[in-house]
Rosetta silent file (secondary structure, phi, psi, omega in degrees, C-alpha in Angstrom):
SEQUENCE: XXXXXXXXXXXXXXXXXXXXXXXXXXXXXXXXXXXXXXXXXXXXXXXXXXXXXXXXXXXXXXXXXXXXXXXXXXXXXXXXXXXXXXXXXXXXXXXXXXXXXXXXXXXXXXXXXXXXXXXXXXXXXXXXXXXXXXXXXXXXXXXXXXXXXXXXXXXXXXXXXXXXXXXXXXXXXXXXXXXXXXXXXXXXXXXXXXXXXXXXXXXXXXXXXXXXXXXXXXXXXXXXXXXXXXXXXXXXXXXXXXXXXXXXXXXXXXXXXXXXXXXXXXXXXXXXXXXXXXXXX
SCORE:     score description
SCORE:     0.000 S_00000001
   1 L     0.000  168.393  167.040   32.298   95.601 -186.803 S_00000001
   2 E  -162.016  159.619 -141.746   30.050   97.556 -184.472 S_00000001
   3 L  -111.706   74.648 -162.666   26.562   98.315 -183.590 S_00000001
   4 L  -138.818  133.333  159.622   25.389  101.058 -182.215 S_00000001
   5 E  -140.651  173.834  164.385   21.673  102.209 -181.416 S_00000001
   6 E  -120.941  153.319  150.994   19.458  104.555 -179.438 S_00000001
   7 E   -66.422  108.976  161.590   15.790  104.850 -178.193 S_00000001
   8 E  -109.842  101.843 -178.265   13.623  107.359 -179.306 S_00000001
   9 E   -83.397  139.647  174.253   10.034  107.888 -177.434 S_00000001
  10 L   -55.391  157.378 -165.731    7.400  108.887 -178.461 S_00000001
  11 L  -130.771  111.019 -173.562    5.985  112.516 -178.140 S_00000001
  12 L   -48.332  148.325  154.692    2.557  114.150 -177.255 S_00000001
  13 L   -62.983   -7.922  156.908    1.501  116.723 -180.314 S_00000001
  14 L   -84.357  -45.006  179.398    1.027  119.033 -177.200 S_00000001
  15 L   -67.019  -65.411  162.444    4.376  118.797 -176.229 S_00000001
  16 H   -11.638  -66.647 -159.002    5.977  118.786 -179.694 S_00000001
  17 H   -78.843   18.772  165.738    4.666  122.332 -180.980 S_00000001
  18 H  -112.532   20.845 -178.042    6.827  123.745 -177.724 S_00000001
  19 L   -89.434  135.944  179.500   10.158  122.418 -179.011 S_00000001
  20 L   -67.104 -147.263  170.370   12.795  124.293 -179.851 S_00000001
  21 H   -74.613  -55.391 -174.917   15.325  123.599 -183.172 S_00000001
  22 H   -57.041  -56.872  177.198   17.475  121.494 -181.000 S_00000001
  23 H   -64.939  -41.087  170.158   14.967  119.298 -179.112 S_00000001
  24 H   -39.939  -82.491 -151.865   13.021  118.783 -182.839 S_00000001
  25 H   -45.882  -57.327 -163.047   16.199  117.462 -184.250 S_00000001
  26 H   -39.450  -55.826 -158.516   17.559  115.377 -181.225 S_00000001
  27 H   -71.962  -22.340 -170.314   13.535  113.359 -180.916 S_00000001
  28 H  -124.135    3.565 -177.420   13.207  113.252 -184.935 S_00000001
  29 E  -111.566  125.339 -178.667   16.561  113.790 -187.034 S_00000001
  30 E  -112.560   87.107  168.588   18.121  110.772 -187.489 S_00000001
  31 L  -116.869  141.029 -167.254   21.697  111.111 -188.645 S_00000001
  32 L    88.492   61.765  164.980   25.103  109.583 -189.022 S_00000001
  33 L   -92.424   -7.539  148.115   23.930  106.647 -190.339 S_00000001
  34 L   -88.085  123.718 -172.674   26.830  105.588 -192.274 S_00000001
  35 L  -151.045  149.636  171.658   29.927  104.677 -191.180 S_00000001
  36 E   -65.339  126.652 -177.331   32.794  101.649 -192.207 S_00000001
  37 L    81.567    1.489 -168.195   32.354   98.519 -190.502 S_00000001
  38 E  -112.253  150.473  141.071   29.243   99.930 -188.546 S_00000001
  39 E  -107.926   80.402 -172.507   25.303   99.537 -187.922 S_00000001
  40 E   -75.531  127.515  151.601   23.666  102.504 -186.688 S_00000001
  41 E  -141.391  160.538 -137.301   20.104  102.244 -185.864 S_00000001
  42 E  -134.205   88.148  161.786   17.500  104.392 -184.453 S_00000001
  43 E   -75.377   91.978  163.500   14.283  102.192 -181.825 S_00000001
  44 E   -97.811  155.920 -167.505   11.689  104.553 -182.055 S_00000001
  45 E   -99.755   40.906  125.535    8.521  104.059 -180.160 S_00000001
  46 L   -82.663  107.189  171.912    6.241  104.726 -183.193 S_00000001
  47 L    83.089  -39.031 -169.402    5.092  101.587 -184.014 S_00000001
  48 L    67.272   45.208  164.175    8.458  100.602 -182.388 S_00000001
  49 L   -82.400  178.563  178.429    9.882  101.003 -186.049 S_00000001
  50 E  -121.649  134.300 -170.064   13.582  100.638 -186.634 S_00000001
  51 E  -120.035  152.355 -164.044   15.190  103.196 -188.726 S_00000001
  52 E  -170.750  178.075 -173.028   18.689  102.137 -189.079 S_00000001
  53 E  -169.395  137.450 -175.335   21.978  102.164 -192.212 S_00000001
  54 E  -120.360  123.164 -178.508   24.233  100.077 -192.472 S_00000001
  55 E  -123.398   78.453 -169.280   27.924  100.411 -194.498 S_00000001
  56 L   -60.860  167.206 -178.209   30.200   97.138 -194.721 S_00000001
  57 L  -151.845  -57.568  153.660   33.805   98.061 -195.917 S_00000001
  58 L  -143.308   55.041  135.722   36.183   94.795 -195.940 S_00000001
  59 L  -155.694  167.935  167.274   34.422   92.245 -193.674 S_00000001
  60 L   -79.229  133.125  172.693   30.578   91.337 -193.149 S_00000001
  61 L   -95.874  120.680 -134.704   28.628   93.045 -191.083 S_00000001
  62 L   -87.092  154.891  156.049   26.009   91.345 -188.789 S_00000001
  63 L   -82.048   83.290  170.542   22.423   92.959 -188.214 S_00000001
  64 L  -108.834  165.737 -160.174   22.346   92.446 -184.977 S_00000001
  65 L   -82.652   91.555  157.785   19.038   92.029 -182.052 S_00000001
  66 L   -31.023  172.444 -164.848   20.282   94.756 -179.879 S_00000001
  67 L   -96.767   10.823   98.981   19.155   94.221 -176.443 S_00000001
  68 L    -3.220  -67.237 -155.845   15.671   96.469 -176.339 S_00000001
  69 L   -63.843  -47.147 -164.516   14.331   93.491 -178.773 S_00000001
  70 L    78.096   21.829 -160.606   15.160   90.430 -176.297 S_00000001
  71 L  -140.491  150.153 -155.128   15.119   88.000 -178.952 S_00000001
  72 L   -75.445  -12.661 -169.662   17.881   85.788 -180.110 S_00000001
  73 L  -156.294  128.518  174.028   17.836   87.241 -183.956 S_00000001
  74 L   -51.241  -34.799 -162.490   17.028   90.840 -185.395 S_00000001
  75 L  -104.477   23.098 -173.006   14.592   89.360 -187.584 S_00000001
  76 L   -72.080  -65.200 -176.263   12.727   86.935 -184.967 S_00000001
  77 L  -101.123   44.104 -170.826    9.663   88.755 -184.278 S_00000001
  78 L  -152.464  145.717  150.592   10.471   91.814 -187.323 S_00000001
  79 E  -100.580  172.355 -170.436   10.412   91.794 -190.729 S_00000001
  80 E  -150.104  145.472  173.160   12.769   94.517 -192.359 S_00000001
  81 E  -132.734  153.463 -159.844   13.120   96.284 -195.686 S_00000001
  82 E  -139.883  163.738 -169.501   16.472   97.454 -197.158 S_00000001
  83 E  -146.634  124.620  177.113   17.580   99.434 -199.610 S_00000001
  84 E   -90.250   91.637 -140.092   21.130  100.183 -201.332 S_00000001
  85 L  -109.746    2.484 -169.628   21.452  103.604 -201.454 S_00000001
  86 L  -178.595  150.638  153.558   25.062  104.482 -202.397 S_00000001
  87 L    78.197 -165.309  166.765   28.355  103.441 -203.375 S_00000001
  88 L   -58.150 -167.999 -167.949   29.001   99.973 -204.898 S_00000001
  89 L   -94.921  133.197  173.571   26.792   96.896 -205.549 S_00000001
  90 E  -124.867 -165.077 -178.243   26.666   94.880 -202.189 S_00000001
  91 E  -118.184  118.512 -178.987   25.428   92.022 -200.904 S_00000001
  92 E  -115.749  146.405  179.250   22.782   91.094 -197.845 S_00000001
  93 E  -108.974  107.229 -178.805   22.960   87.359 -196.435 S_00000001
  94 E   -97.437  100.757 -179.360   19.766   85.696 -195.233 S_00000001
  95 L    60.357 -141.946  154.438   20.476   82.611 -193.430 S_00000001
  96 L   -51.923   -8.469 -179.819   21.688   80.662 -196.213 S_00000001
  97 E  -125.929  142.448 -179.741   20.799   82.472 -199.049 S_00000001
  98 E  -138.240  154.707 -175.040   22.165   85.795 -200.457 S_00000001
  99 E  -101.451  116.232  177.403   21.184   88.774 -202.368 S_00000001
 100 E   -86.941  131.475 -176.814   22.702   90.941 -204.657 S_00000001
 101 E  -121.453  103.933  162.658   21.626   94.511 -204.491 S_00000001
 102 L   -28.061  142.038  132.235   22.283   97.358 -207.162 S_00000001
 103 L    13.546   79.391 -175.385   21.434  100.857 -206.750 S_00000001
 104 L    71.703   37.599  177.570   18.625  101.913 -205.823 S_00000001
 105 E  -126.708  128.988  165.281   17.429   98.071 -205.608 S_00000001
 106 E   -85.594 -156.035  156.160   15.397   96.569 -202.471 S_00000001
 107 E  -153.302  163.534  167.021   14.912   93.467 -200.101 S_00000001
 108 E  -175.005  125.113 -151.903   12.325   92.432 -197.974 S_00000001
 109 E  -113.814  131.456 -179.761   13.154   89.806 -195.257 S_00000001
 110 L   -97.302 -176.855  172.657   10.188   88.522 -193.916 S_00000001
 111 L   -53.860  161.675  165.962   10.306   86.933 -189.726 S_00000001
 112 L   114.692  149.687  160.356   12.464   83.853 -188.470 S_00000001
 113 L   -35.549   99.412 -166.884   15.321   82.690 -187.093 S_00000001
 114 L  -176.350  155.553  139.357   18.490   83.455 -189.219 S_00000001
 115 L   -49.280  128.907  161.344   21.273   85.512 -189.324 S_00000001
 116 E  -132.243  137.342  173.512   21.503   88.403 -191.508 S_00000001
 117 E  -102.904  151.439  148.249   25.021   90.002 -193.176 S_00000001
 118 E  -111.229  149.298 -174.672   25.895   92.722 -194.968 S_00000001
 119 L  -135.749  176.119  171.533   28.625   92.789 -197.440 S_00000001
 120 L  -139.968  139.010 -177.503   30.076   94.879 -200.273 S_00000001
 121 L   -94.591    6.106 -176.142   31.777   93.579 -203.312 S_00000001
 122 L  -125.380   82.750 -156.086   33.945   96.168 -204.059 S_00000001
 123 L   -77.747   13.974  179.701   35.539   97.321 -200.727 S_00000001
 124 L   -91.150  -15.341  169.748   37.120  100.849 -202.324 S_00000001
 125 L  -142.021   70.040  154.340   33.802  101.820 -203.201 S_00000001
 126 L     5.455   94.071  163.346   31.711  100.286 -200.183 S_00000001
 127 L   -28.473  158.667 -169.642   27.572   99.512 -200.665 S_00000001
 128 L  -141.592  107.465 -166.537   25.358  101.894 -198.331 S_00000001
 129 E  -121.553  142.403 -175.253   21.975   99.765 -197.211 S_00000001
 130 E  -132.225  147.289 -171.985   19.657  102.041 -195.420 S_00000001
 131 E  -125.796  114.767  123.673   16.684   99.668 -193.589 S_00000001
 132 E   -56.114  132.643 -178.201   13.524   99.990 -192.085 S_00000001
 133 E  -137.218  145.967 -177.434   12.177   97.504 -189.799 S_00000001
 134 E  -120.850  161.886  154.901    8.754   96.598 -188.121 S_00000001
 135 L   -67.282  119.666  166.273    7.135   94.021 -185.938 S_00000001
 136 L   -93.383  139.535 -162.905    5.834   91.021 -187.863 S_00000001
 137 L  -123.805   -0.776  161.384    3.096   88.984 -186.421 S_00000001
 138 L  -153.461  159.803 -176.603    3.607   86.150 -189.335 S_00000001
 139 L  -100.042  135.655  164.787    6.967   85.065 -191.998 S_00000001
 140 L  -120.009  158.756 -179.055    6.365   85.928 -195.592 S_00000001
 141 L   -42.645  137.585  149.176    9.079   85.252 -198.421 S_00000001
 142 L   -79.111  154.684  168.152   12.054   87.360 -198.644 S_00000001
 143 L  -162.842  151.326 -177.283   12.312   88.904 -202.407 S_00000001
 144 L  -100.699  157.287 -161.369   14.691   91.319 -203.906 S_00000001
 145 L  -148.712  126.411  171.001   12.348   93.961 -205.616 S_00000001
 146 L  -121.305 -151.702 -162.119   13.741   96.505 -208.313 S_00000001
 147 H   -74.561  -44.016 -173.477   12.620   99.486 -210.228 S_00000001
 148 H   -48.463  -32.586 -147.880   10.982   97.199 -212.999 S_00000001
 149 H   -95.472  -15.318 -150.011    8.907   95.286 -209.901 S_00000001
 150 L   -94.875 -173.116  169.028    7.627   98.177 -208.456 S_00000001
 151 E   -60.629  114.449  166.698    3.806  100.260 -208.813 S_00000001
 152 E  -101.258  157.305  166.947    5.514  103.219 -210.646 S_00000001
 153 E  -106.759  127.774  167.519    3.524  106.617 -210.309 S_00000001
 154 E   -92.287  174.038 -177.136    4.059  109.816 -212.478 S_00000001
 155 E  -159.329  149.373  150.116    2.896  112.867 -210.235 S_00000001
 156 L    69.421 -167.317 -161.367    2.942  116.357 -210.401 S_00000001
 157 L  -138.208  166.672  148.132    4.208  119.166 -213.138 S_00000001
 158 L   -48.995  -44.386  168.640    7.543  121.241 -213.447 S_00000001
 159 L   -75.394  -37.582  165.373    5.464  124.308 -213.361 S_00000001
 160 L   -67.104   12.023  179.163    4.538  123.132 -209.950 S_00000001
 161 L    50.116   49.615  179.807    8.479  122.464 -209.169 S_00000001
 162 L  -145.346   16.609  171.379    6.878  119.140 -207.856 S_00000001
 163 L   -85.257  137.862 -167.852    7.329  116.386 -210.898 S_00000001
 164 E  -161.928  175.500 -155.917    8.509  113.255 -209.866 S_00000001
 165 E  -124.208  118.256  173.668    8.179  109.538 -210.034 S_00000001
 166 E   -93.824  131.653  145.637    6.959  107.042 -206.867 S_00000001
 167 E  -108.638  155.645 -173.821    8.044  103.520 -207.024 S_00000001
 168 E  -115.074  109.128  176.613    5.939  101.852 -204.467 S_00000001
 169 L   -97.312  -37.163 -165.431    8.254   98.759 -203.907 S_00000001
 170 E  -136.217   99.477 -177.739    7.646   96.646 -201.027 S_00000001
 171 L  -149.799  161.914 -133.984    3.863   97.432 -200.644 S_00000001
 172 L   -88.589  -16.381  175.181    1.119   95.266 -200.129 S_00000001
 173 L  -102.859   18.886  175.625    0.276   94.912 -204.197 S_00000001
 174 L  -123.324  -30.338 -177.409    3.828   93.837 -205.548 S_00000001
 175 L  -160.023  159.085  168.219    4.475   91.097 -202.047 S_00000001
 176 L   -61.087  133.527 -169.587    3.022   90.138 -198.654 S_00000001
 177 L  -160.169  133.920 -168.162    3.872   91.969 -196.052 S_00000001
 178 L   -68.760  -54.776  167.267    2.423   92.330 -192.265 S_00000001
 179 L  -152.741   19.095  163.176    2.422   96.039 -191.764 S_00000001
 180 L   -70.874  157.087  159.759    5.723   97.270 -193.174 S_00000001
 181 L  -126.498  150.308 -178.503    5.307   99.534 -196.554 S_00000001
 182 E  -139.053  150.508  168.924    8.649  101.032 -198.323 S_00000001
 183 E   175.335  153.788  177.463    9.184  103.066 -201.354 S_00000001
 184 E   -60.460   87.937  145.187   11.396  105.408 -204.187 S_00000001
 185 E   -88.879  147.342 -173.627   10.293  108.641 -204.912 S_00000001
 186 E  -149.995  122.721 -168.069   12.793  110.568 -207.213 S_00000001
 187 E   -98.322  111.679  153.234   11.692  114.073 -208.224 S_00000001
 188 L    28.030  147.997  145.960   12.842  115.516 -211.632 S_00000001
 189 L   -68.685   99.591  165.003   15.312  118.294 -212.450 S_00000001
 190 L   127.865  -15.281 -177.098   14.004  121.724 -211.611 S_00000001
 191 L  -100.801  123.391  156.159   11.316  119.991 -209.130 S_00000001
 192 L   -89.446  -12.324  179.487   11.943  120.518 -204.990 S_00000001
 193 L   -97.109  141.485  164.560    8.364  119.817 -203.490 S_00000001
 194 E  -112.379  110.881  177.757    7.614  116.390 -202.122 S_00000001
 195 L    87.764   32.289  167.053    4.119  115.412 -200.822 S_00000001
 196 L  -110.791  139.738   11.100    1.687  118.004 -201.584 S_00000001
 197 L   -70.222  163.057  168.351   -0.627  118.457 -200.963 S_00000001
 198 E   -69.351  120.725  170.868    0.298  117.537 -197.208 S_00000001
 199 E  -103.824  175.715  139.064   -1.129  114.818 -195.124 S_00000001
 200 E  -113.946  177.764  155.565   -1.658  112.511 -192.204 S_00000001
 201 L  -159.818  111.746 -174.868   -2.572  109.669 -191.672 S_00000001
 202 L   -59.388  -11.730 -175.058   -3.353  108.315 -187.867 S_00000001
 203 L   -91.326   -5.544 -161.828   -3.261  104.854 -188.833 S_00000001
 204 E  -151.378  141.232 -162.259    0.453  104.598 -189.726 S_00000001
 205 E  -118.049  158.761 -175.516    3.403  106.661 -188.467 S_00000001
 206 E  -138.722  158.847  172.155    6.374  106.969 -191.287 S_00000001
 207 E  -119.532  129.069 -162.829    9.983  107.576 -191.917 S_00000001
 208 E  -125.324  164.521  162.854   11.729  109.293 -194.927 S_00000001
 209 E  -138.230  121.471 -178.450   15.215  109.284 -195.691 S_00000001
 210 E   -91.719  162.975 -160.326   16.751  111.727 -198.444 S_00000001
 211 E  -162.047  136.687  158.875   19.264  110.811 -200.941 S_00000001
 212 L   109.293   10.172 -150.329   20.685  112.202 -204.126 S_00000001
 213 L  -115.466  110.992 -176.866   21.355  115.333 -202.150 S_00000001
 214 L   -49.678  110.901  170.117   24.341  117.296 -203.885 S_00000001
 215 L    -9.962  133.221  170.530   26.945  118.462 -201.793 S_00000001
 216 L    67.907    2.942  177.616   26.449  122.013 -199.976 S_00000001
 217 L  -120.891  166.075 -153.090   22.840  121.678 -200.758 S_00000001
 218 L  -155.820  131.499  170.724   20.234  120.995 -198.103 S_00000001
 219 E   -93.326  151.621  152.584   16.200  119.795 -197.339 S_00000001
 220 E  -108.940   86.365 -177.203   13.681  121.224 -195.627 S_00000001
 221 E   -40.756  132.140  171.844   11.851  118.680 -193.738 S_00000001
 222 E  -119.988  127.667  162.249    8.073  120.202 -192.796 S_00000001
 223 E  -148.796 -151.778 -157.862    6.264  118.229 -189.998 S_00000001
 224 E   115.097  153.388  154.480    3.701  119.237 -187.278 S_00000001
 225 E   -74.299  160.467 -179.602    0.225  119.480 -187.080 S_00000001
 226 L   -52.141  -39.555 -136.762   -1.446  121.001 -190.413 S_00000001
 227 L  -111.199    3.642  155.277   -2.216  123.650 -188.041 S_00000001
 228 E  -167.678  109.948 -178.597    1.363  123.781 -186.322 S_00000001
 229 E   -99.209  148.189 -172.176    4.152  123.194 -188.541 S_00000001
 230 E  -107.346  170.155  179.690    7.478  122.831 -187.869 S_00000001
 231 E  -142.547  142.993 -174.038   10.738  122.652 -189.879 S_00000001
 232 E  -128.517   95.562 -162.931   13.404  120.589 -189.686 S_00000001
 233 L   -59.040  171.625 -177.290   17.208  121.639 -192.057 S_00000001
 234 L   171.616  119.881  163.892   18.375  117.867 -193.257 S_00000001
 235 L   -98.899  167.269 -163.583   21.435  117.017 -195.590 S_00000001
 236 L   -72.728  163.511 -153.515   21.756  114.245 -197.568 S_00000001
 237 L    38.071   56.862  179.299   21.746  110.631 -196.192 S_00000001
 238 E  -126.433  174.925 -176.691   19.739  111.443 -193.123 S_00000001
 239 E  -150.765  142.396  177.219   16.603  110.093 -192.060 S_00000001
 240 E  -161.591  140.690 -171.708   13.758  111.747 -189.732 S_00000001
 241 E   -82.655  146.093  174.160   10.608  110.480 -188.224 S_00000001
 242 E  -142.102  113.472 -171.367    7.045  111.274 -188.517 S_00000001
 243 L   -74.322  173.245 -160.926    4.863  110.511 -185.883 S_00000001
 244 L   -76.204    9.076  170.538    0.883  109.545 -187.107 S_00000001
 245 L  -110.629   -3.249 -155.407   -0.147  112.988 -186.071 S_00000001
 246 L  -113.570  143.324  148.598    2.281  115.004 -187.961 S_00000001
 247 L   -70.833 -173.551 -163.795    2.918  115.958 -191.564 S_00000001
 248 L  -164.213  101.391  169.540    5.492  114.678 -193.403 S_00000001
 249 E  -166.297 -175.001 -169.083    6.856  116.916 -196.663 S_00000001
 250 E  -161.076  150.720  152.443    9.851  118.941 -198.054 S_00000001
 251 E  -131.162  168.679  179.517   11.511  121.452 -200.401 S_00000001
 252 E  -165.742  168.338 -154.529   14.989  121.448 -200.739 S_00000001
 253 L   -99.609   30.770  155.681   17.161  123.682 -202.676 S_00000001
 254 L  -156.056  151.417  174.009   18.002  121.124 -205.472 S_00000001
 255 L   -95.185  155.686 -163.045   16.244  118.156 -206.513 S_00000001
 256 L  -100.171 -173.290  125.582   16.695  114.594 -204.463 S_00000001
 257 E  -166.853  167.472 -151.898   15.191  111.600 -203.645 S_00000001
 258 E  -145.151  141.528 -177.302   13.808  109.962 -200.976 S_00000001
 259 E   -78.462  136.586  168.541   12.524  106.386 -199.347 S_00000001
 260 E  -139.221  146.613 -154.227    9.733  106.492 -197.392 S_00000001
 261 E  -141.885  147.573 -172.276    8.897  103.723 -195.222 S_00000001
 262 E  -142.569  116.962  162.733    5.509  103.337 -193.135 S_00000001
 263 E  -107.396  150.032 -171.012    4.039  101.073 -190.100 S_00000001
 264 E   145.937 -166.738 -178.584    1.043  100.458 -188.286 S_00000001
 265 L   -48.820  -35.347  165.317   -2.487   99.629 -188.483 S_00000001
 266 L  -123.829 -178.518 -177.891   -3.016   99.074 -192.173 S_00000001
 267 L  -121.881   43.114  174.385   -1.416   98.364 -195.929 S_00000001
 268 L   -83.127  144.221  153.499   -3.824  101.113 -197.186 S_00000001
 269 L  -107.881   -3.110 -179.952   -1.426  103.130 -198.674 S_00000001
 270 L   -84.002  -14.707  165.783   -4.334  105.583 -200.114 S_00000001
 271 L   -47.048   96.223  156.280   -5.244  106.425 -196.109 S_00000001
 272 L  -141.190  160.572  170.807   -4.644  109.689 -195.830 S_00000001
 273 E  -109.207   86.690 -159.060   -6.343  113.045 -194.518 S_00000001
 274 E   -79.091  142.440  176.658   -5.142  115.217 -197.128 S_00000001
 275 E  -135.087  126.412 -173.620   -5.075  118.814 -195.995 S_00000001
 276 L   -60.802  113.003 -178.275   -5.353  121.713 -198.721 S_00000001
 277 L   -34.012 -105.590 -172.491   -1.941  123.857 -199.018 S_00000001
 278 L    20.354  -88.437 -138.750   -4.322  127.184 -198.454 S_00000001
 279 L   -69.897   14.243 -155.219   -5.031  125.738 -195.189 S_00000001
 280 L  -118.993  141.693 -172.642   -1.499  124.742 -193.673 S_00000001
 281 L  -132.037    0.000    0.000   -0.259  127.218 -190.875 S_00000001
């Protein structure tokens, strides 16, 4: 197996609106996160989450505390939430106890000392766990969380090419949790907008990752200030950060879906500073 991650720092909102295509993607497009036998993950210095994918293929693979953390276990001072996002049904191993994950089925590993594996049970058609991880300042249970567990939402219309379904999964009113939040959204046939109107929110910086995204077809990540926005191209099974100043939406030229995962000062998940399309430049 192997490991591999980088550092990402954070970036004034002065600096940001002079970046070119290239410099956008390198600080906030997160990509190649799958690979056999590997853990790719991404320390950014929002929050100091970890955005990260993992893909066992025929042995388990360890989550392990790169050396940035300093700590003797990935999960010592972090809780983490995971998600199986492709491919066959796999397995993640917490200490002693292990979890079978489906499709589009979650975990959420609270702090402590343990190991954690990933496995796949089938290795010709190989599980895909995509993760998010935060700093935990106390351990709550792990629990596997499915579609049935979560807060479902319906939103939006067809005629607005924007209906689709939130599961709010590992959020502070289905389990305890210090400051990570995770969740599903999966938009309809015929709908491409996600997260309009567009917000912020200053208290909590987020991560999305698309999924579901058909060959040869492609999203278009929007972030920025409301009042300079930016664009970001993004194919499927990618991930890209949005710092607590920026907006965070998409169209894409078929419809997806996508996890979004959030850390920081609160579990509000209704904090936001919604800003009225008309008004987005």
């Amino acid at each position: 197996m192997k490991t591999n991650y980088e550092l990402r720092y954070a970036s004034n909102p002065e600096d940001a609106k002079h970046y070119d295509t290239a410099r956008l993607r390198r600080d906030f497009l997160v990509e190649n996160l799958f690979a056999n036998n590997e853990v790719n993950m991404v320390y950014s210095m929002y929050d100091r989450m970890i955005v990260g994918g993992a893909m066992p293929f025929d042995e388990a693979i360890k989550l392990e505390a790169v050396d940035p953390l300093k700590a003797p276990y990935f999960t010592t001072r972090r809780e983490v939430g995971i998600y199986n996002v492709g491919g066959g049904e796999g397995i993640v191993r917490v200490g002693d106890e292990e979890y079978s994950l489906g499709f589009k089925e979650a975990l959420y590993i609270g702090r402590g000392d343990r190991d954690v594996y990933f496995l796949s049970k089938n290795p010709q058609n190989p599980a895909k766990f995509y993760f998010n991880s935060t700093t935990a300042h106390k351990e709550y249970p792990n629990r596997k969380i499915t579609k049935k567990d979560a807060i479902r939402v319906h939103m939006g219309s067809l005629e607005m090419s924007n209906e689709r379904t939130i599961n709010k999964m590992i959020v502070n009113q289905v389990l305890p949790t210090c400051q990570l939040q995770m969740g599903m959204t999966e938009l309809a046939t015929g709908s491409v907008w996600n997260t309009m109107p567009a917000h912020t929110h200053s208290r909590r910086m987020e991560a999305y990752f698309y999924f579901e995204v058909p060959e040869g077809q492609a999203v278009c990540h929007l972030m920025g200030q409301p009042q300079e926005t930016r664009h970001i191209w993004m194919k499927g099974d990618e991930a890209v950060l949005s710092p607590e100043w920026s907006i965070h939406a998409a169209a894409a030229t078929h419809n997806y879906t996508f996890i979004w995962g959030m850390g920081g000062e609160n579990l509000d998940y209704g904090d936001q500073d919604v800003v009225e399309i008309t008004d987005l430049r």
